[in-house]
Coordinates of C-alpha atoms in Angstrom, one line a residue:
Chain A
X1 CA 86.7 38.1 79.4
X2 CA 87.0 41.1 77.4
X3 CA 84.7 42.9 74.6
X4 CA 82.4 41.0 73.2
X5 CA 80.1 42.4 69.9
X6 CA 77.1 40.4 68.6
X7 CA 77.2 40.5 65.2
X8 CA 75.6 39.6 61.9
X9 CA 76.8 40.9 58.9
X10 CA 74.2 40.6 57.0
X11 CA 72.8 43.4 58.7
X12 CA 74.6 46.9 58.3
X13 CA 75.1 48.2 60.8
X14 CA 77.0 45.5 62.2
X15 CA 79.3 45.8 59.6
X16 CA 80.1 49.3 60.3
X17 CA 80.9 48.3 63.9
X18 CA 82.9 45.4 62.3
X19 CA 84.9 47.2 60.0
X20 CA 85.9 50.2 62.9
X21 CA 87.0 47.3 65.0
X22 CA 89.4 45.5 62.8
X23 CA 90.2 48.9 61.2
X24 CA 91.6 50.4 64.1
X25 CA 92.6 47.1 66.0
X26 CA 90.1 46.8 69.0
X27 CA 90.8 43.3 70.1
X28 CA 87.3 41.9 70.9
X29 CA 85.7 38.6 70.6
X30 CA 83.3 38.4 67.5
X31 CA 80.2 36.3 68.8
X32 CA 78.1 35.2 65.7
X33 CA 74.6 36.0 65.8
X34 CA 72.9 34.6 62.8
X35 CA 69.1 36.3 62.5
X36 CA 68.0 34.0 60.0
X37 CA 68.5 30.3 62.1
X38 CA 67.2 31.5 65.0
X39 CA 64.5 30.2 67.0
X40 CA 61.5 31.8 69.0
X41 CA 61.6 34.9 69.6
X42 CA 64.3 35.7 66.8
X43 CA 64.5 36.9 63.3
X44 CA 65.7 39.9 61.7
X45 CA 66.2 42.8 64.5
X46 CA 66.2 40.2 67.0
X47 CA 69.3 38.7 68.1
X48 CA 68.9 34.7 67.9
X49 CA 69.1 32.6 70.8
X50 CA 70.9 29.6 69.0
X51 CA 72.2 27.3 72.2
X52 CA 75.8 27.1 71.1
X53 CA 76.9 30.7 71.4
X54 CA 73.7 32.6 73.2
X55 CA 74.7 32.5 76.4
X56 CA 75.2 36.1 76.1
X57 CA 72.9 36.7 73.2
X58 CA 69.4 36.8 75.3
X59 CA 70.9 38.8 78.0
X60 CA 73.0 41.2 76.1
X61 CA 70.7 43.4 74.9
X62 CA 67.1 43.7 76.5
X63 CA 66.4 45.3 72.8
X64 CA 67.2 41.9 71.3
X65 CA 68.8 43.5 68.6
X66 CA 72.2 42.9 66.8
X67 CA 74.3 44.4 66.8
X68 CA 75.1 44.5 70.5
X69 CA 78.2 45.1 72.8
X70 CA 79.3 43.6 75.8
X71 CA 81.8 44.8 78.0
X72 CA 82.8 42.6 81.3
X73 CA 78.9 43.3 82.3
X74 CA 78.5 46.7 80.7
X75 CA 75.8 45.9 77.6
X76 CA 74.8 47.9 75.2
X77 CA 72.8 48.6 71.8
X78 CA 72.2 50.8 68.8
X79 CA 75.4 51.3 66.7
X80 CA 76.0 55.2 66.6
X81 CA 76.1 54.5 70.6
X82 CA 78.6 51.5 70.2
X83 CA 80.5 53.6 67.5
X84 CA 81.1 56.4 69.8
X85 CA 81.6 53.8 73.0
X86 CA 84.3 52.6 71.3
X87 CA 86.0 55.3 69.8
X88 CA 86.0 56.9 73.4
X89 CA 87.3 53.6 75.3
X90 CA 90.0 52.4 72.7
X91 CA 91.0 56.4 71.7
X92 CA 90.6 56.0 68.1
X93 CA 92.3 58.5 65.9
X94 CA 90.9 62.2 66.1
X95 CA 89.2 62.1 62.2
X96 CA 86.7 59.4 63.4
X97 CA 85.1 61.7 65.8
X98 CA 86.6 65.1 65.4
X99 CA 87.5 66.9 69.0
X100 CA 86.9 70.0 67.0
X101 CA 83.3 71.1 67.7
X102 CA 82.1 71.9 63.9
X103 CA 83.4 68.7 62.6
X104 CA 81.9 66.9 65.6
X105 CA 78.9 68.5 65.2
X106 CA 78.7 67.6 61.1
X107 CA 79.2 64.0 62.2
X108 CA 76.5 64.0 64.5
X109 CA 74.0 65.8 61.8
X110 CA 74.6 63.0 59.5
X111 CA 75.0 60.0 62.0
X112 CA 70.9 62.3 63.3
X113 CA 70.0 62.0 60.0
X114 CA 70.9 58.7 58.4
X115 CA 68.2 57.0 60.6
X116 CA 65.1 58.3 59.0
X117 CA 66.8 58.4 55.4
X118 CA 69.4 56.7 54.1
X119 CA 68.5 53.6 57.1
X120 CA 64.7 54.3 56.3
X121 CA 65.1 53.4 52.3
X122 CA 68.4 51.2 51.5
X123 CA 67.5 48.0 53.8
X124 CA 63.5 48.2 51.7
X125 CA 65.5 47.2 48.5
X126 CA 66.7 43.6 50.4
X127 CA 63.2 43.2 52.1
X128 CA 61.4 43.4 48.6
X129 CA 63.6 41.6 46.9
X130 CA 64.8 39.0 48.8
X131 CA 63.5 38.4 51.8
X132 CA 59.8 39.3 51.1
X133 CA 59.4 36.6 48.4
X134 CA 61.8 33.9 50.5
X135 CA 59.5 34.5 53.4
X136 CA 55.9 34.4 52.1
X137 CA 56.5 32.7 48.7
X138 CA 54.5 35.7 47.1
X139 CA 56.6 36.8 43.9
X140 CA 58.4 39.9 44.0
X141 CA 56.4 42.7 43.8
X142 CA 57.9 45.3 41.0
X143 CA 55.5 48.2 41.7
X144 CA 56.7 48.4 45.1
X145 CA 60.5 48.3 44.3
X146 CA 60.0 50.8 42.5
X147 CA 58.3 53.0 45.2
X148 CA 61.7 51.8 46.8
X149 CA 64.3 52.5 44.8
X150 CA 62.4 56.3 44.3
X151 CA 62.4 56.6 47.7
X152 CA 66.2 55.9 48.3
X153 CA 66.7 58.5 45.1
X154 CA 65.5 61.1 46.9
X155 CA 68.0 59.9 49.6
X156 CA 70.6 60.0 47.7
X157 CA 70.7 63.1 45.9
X158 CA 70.4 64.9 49.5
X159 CA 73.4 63.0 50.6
X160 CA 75.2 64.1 47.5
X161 CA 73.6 67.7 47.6
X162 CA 73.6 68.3 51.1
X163 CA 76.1 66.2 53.1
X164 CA 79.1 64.4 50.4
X165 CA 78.9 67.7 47.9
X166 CA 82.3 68.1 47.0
X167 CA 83.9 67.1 49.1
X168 CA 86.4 63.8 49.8
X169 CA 84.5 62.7 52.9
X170 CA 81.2 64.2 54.6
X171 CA 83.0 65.8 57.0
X172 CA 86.2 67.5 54.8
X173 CA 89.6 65.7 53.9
X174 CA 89.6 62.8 56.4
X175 CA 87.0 59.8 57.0
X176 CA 84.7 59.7 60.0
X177 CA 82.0 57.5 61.6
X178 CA 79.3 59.0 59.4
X179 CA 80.9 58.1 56.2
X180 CA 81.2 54.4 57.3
X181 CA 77.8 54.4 58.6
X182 CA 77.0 55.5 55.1
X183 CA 78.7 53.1 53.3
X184 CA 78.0 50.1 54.3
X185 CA 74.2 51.0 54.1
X186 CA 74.4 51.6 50.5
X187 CA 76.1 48.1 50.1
X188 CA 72.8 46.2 51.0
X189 CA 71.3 47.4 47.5
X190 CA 74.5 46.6 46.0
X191 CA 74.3 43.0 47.5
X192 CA 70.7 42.3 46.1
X193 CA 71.2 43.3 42.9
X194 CA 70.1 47.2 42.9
X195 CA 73.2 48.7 42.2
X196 CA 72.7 52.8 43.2
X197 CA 76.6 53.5 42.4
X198 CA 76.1 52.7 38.9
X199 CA 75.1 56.2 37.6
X200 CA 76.7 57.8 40.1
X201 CA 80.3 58.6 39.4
X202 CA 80.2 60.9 42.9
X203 CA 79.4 58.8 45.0
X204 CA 81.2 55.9 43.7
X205 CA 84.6 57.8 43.6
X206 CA 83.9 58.1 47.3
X207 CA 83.2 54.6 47.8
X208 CA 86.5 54.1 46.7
X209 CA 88.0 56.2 48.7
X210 CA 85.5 55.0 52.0
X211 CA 87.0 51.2 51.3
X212 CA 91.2 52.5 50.6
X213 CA 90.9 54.4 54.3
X214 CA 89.5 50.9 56.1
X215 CA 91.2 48.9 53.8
X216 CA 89.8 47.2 51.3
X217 CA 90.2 43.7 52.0
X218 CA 88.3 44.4 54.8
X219 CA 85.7 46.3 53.0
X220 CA 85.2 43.2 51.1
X221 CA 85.1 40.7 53.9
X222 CA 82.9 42.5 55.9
X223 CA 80.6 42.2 52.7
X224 CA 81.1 38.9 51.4
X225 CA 77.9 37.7 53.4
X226 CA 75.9 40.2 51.6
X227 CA 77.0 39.8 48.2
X228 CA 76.1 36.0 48.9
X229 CA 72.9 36.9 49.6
X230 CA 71.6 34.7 47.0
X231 CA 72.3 31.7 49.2
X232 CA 70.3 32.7 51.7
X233 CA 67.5 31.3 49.7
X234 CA 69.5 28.0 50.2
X235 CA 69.5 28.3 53.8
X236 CA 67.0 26.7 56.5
X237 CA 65.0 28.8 57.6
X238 CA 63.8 28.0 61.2
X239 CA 60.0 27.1 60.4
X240 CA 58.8 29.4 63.5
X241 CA 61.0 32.5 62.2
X242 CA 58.7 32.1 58.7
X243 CA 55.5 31.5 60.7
X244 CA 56.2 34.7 62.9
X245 CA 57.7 37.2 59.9
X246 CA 55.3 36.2 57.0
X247 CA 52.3 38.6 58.2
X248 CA 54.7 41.2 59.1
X249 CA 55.7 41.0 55.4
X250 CA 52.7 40.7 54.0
X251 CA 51.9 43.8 55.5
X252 CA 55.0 45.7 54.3
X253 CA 53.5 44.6 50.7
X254 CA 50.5 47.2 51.1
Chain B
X1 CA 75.5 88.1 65.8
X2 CA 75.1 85.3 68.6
X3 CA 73.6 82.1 68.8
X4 CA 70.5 81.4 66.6
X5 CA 68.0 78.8 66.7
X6 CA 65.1 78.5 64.1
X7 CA 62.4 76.7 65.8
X8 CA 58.8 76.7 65.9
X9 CA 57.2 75.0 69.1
X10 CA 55.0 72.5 67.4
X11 CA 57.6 70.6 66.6
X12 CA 58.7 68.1 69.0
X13 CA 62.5 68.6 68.6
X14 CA 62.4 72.5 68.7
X15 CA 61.0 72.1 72.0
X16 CA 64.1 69.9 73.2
X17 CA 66.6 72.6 71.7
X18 CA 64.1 75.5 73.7
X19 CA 64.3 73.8 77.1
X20 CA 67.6 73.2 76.9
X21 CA 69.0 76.6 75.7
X22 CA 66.9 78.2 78.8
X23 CA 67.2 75.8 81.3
X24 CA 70.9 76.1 81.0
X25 CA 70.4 80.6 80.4
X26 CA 72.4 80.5 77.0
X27 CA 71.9 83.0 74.9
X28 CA 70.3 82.6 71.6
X29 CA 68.0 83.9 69.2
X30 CA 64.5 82.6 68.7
X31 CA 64.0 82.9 65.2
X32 CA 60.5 81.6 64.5
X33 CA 60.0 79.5 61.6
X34 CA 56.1 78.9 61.4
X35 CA 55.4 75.6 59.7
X36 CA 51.8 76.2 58.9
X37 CA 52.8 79.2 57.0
X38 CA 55.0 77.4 54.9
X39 CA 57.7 79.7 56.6
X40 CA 60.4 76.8 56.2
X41 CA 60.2 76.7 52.5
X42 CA 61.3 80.3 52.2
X43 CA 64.9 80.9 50.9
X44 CA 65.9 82.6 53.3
X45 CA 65.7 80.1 55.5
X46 CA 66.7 77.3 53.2
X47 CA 70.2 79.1 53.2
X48 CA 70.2 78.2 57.0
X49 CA 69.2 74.6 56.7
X50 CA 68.5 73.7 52.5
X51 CA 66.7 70.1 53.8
X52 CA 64.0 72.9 55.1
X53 CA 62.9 71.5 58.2
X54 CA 63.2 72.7 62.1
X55 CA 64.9 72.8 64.0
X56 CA 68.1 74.2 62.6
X57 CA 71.3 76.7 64.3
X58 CA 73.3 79.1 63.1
X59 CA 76.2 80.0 64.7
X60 CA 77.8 82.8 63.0
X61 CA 78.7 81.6 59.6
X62 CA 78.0 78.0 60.6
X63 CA 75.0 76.4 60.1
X64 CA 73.6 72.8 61.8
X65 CA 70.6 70.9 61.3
X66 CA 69.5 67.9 63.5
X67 CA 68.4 68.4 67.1
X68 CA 70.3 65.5 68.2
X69 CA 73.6 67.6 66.8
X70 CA 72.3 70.9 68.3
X71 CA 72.2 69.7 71.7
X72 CA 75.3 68.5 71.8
X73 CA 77.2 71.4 70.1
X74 CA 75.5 73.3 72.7
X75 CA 76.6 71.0 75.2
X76 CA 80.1 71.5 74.3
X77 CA 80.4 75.0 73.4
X78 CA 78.6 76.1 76.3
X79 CA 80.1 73.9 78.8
X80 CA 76.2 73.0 80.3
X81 CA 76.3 70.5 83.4
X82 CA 78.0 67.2 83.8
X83 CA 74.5 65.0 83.9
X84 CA 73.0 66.1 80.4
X85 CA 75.9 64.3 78.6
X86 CA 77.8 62.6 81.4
X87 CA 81.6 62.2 81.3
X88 CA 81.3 58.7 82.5
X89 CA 81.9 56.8 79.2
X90 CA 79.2 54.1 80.0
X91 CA 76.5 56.5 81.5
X92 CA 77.3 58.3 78.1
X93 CA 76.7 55.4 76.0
X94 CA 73.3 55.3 77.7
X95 CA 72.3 58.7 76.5
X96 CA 73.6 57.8 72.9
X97 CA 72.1 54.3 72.9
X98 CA 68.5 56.1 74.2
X99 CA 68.8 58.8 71.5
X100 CA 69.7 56.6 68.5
X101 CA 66.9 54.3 69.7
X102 CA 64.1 56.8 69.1
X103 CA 64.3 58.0 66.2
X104 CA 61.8 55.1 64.6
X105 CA 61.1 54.5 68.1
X106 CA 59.2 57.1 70.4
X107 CA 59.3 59.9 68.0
X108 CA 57.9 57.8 64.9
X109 CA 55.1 56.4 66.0
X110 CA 54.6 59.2 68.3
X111 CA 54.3 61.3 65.7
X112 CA 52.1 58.9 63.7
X113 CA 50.1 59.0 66.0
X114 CA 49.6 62.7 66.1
X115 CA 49.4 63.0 62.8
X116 CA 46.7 61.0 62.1
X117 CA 44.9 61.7 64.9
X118 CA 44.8 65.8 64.2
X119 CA 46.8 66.7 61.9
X120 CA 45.4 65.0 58.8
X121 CA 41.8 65.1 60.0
X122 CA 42.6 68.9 60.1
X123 CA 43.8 69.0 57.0
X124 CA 41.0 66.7 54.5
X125 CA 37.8 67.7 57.1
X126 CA 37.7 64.2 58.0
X127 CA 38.6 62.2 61.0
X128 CA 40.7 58.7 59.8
X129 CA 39.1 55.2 60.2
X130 CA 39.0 54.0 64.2
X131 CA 40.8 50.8 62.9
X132 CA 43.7 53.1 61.5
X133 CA 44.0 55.0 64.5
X134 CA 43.8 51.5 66.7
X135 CA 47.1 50.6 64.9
X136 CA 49.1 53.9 65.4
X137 CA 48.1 53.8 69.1
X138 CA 48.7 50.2 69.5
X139 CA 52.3 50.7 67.7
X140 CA 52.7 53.7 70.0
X141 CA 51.8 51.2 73.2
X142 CA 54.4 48.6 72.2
X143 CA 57.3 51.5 71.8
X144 CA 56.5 53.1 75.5
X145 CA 56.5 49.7 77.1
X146 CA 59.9 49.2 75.7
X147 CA 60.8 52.4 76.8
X148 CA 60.0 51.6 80.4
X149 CA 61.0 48.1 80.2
X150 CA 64.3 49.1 78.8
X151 CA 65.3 52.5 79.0
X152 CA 63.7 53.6 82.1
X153 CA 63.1 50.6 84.2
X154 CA 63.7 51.3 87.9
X155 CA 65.7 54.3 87.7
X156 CA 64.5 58.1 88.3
X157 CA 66.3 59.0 84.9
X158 CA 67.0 56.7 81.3
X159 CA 70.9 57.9 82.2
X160 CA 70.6 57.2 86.7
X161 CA 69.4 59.5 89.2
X162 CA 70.2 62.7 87.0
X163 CA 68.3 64.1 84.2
X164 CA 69.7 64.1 80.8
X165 CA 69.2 64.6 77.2
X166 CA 67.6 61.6 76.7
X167 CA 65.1 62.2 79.3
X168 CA 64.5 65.8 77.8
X169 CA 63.9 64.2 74.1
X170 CA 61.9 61.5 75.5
X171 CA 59.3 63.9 77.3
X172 CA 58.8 66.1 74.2
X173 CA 58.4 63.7 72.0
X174 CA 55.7 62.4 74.4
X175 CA 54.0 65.0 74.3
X176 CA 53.0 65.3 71.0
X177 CA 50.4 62.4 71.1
X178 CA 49.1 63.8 74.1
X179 CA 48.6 67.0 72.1
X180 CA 46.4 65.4 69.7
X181 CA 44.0 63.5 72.3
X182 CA 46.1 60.5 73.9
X183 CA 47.4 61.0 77.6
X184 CA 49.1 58.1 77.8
X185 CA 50.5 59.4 80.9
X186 CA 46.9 58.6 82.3
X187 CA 47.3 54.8 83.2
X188 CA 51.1 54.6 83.3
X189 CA 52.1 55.7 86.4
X190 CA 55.6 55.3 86.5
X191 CA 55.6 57.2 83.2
X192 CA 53.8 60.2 84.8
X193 CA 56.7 60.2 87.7
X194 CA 59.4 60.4 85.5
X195 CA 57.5 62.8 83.9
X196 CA 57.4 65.3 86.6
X197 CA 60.7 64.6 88.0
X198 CA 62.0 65.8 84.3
X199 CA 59.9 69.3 84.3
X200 CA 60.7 69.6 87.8
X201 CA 64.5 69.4 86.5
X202 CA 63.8 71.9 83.6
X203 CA 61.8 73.6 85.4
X204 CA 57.7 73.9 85.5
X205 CA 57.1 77.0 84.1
X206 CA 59.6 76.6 80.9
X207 CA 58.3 73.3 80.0
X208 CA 54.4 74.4 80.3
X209 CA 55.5 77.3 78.0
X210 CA 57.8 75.2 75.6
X211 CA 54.4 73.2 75.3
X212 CA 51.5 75.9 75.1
X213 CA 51.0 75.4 71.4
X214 CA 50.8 71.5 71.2
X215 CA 48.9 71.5 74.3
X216 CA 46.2 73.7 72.1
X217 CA 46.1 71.6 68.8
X218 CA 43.2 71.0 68.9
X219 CA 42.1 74.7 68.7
X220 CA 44.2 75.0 65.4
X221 CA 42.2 75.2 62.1
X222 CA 42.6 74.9 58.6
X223 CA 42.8 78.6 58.0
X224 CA 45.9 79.0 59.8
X225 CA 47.3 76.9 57.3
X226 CA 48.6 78.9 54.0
X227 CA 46.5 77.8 51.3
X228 CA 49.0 77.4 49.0
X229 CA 50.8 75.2 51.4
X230 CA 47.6 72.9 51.8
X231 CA 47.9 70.2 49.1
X232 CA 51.7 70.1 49.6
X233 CA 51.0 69.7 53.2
X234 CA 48.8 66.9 53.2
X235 CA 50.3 64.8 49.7
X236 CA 53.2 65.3 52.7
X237 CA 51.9 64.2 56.1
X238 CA 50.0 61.2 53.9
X239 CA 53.2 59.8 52.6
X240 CA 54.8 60.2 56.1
X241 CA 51.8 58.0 57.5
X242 CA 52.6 55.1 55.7
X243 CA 56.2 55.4 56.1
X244 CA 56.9 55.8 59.5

């Protein structure tokens, strides 16, 4: 039994994990988590406990959270920490995670930095406008995508100003962790509609260059769920899943 | 020109960088950076760290923002002990997995907590609503008994039997409600263990001077804050409340 990661990828960053995998040919077993079928105790930031494929689920992560790693019966959580785990364990090329002790240390600012930003303000854009009114059959509220999308702005523009500026990658010449992490955070937007690359020629030439160093088909798999996302308001949601999330996004509507 | 570190001791992640650099006697600069003055917006010290916050290095020419980033460059340039950032690929991923956990985690709804506890009623003259603060503290309550359920659970450390930097980030980020009223080391017990086993580790006397000033909030007052930092300050801290 080798590595196993609980995944969803609708949620980002699972893809990122994803994506660094296959990129850089970990062999590991992909165990299928899907956050919106699951039953108590489940829903988005919870890893589900669906019968079929749980028996690691529940125990993998006491933090109940995708995405998760399990290795013979090391577990773990958080994806900077699996990021890292990985590029340690399967010696991943140098550029991931620069030996050199600047570059290292720019990685780690932005991988620092990403959580109260970037992470804070992209995943709001799928809340409002998908899951909000699928959840609590309350239309979408405008005013507060709005607030959103201003929010992420401001993001944005000190990612570009401060961290991207002119360079190829946010570390110099060569992709790393933080740019993947970054990436696939501005896709969730992209996949519900919001599309933040638009007027920004910048950041979309690096995009581009983001998806040719993992390989776009890849890039595009790893997506395919979230540019779906419409479907989702097809699927079945498991009845105690609404029951539990509906006042929690009710309250996210204030 | 050595090491220099732009901190001011309010802040929860200056502390960290503070304990750290002494506990392990490297050599730096304290270069205060007083937040109440507004000292952060200067532009002096925006050419050290343009996103204007603390804590923030500068090495010579280069310059690093992020605590999380600063402890481990320091960790690496200055070679500290083994147990801060262990060697042992899954005790590492411990310290990782801890320090990208509380982020939302410990220090935001620690910091809510503080924040609308002293720091806004500082700021308008007026304490908030009970039912407002009920919310931040319960919010706080569910994210420590994660933490000790989790992270901590039967060990003396989050990483084993040996401090690390998750245990020092923890702790000062703990602090900071505490600061503002809430000594919610009072009724955990376990929590109050680990606590003194870490500023036995650091070492008594730095970590009761690393926390002086938090430890007096309440004594601050509104005059201490520059009064042309005052709206900003508080059109600031009132958007951060409903955020984090």
């Amino acid at each position: 039994m080798g590595l196993e990661l609980y995944l969803d990828l609708l949620s980002q960053p699972c893809r990122s994990i994803y994506i660094f995998a296959r990129s850089n040919n970990i062999p590991f077993e992909f165990k299928q988590v899907e956050l919106f079928k699951g039953g108590p105790g489940t829903g988005p930031g919870r890893a589900a406990a669906r019968p079929s494929n749980s028996e690691g689920a529940g125990k993998v992560s006491l933090l109940k959270k995708v995405p998760a790693l399990k290795d013979g019966d090391f577990t773990l959580a958080e994806c900077t920490a699996i990021l890292l785990y990985l590029s340690r364990k399967y010696n991943t090329p140098d550029h991931w995670y620069p030996s050199d002790i600047q570059k290292r240390a720019q990685v780690d600012e932005y991988l620092s930095w990403h959580h109260t930003n970037i992470r804070a303000n992209a995943p709001k854009t799928m809340w409002i406008k998908v899951l909000i009114p699928l959840f609590t059959g309350q239309p979408l509220p405008s005013e507060k995508l709005q607030e959103v999308m201003e929010g992420l702005s401001a993001s944005l523009k000190q990612f570009e100003e401060r961290f991207l500026k002119d360079k190829a990658f946010i570390i110099g010449s060569e992709i790393s962790l933080a740019d993947l992490v970054a990436v696939v955070e501005l896709m969730q937007p992209v996949g519900v509609g919001c599309d933040i690359f638009e007027d920004r020629p910048r950041l979309m030439e690096w995009r581009r260059r983001v998806e040719d160093a993992v390989g776009k088909e890849l890039f595009f798999q790893a997506h395919e769920m979230i540019f779906n996302i419409r479907e989702l308001s097809n699927i079945q949601i498991h009845p105690q899943l609404k029951e539990h999330l509906a006042p929690v996004l009710m309250k996210m509507l204030k | 020109m050595g090491l220099e570190l732009y901190l001011d001791l309010l802040s929860q992640p200056c502390r960290a960088l503070y304990i750290f650099a002494r506990s392990n006697n490297i050599p730096f600069e304290f270069k205060q950076v007083e937040l109440m003055k507004g000292q952060h917006k200067t532009e002096e010290f925006q050419k050290v760290n343009m996103l204007m916050k603390v804590p923030a290095m500068r090495d010579g020419s280069f310059t690093l923002a992020e605590s999380i980033a600063i402890l481990l460059y320091m960790v690496r340039k200055f070679k500290t002990p083994d147990h801060w950032y262990p060697s042992d690929l899954q005790k590492r991923a411990r310290v990782d997995e801890y320090l990208s956990w509380q982020h939302i985690s410990i220090r935001g709804k620690g910091s809510k907590l503080f924040l609308m506890k002293l720091l806004l009623p500082l700021l308008t003259g007026q304490p908030l609503p009970p039912e407002k603060l009920e919310g931040a503290t319960e919010e706080l309550n569910a994210v420590l008994k994660q933490f000790e359920e989790t992270f901590l659970q039967d060990k003396p450390f989050i990483a084993g039997s040996e401090i690390s930097l998750a245990d020092l980030v923890a702790l000062v980020e703990l602090m900071q409600p505490v600061g503002s009223g809430y000594d919610l080391f009072e009724e955990r017990p376990k929590l109050a263990a680990w606590r003194r086993r870490v500023e036995e580790a650091v070492g008594k006397q730095l970590f009761q001077e690393a926390h002086e000033g938090i430890l007096n909030a309440k004594n601050l007052t509104v005059d201490m804050i520059a009064p042309e930092m005052l709206e900003q300050f508080k059109q600031h801290l009132l958007k951060q409340v409903t955020q984090l």
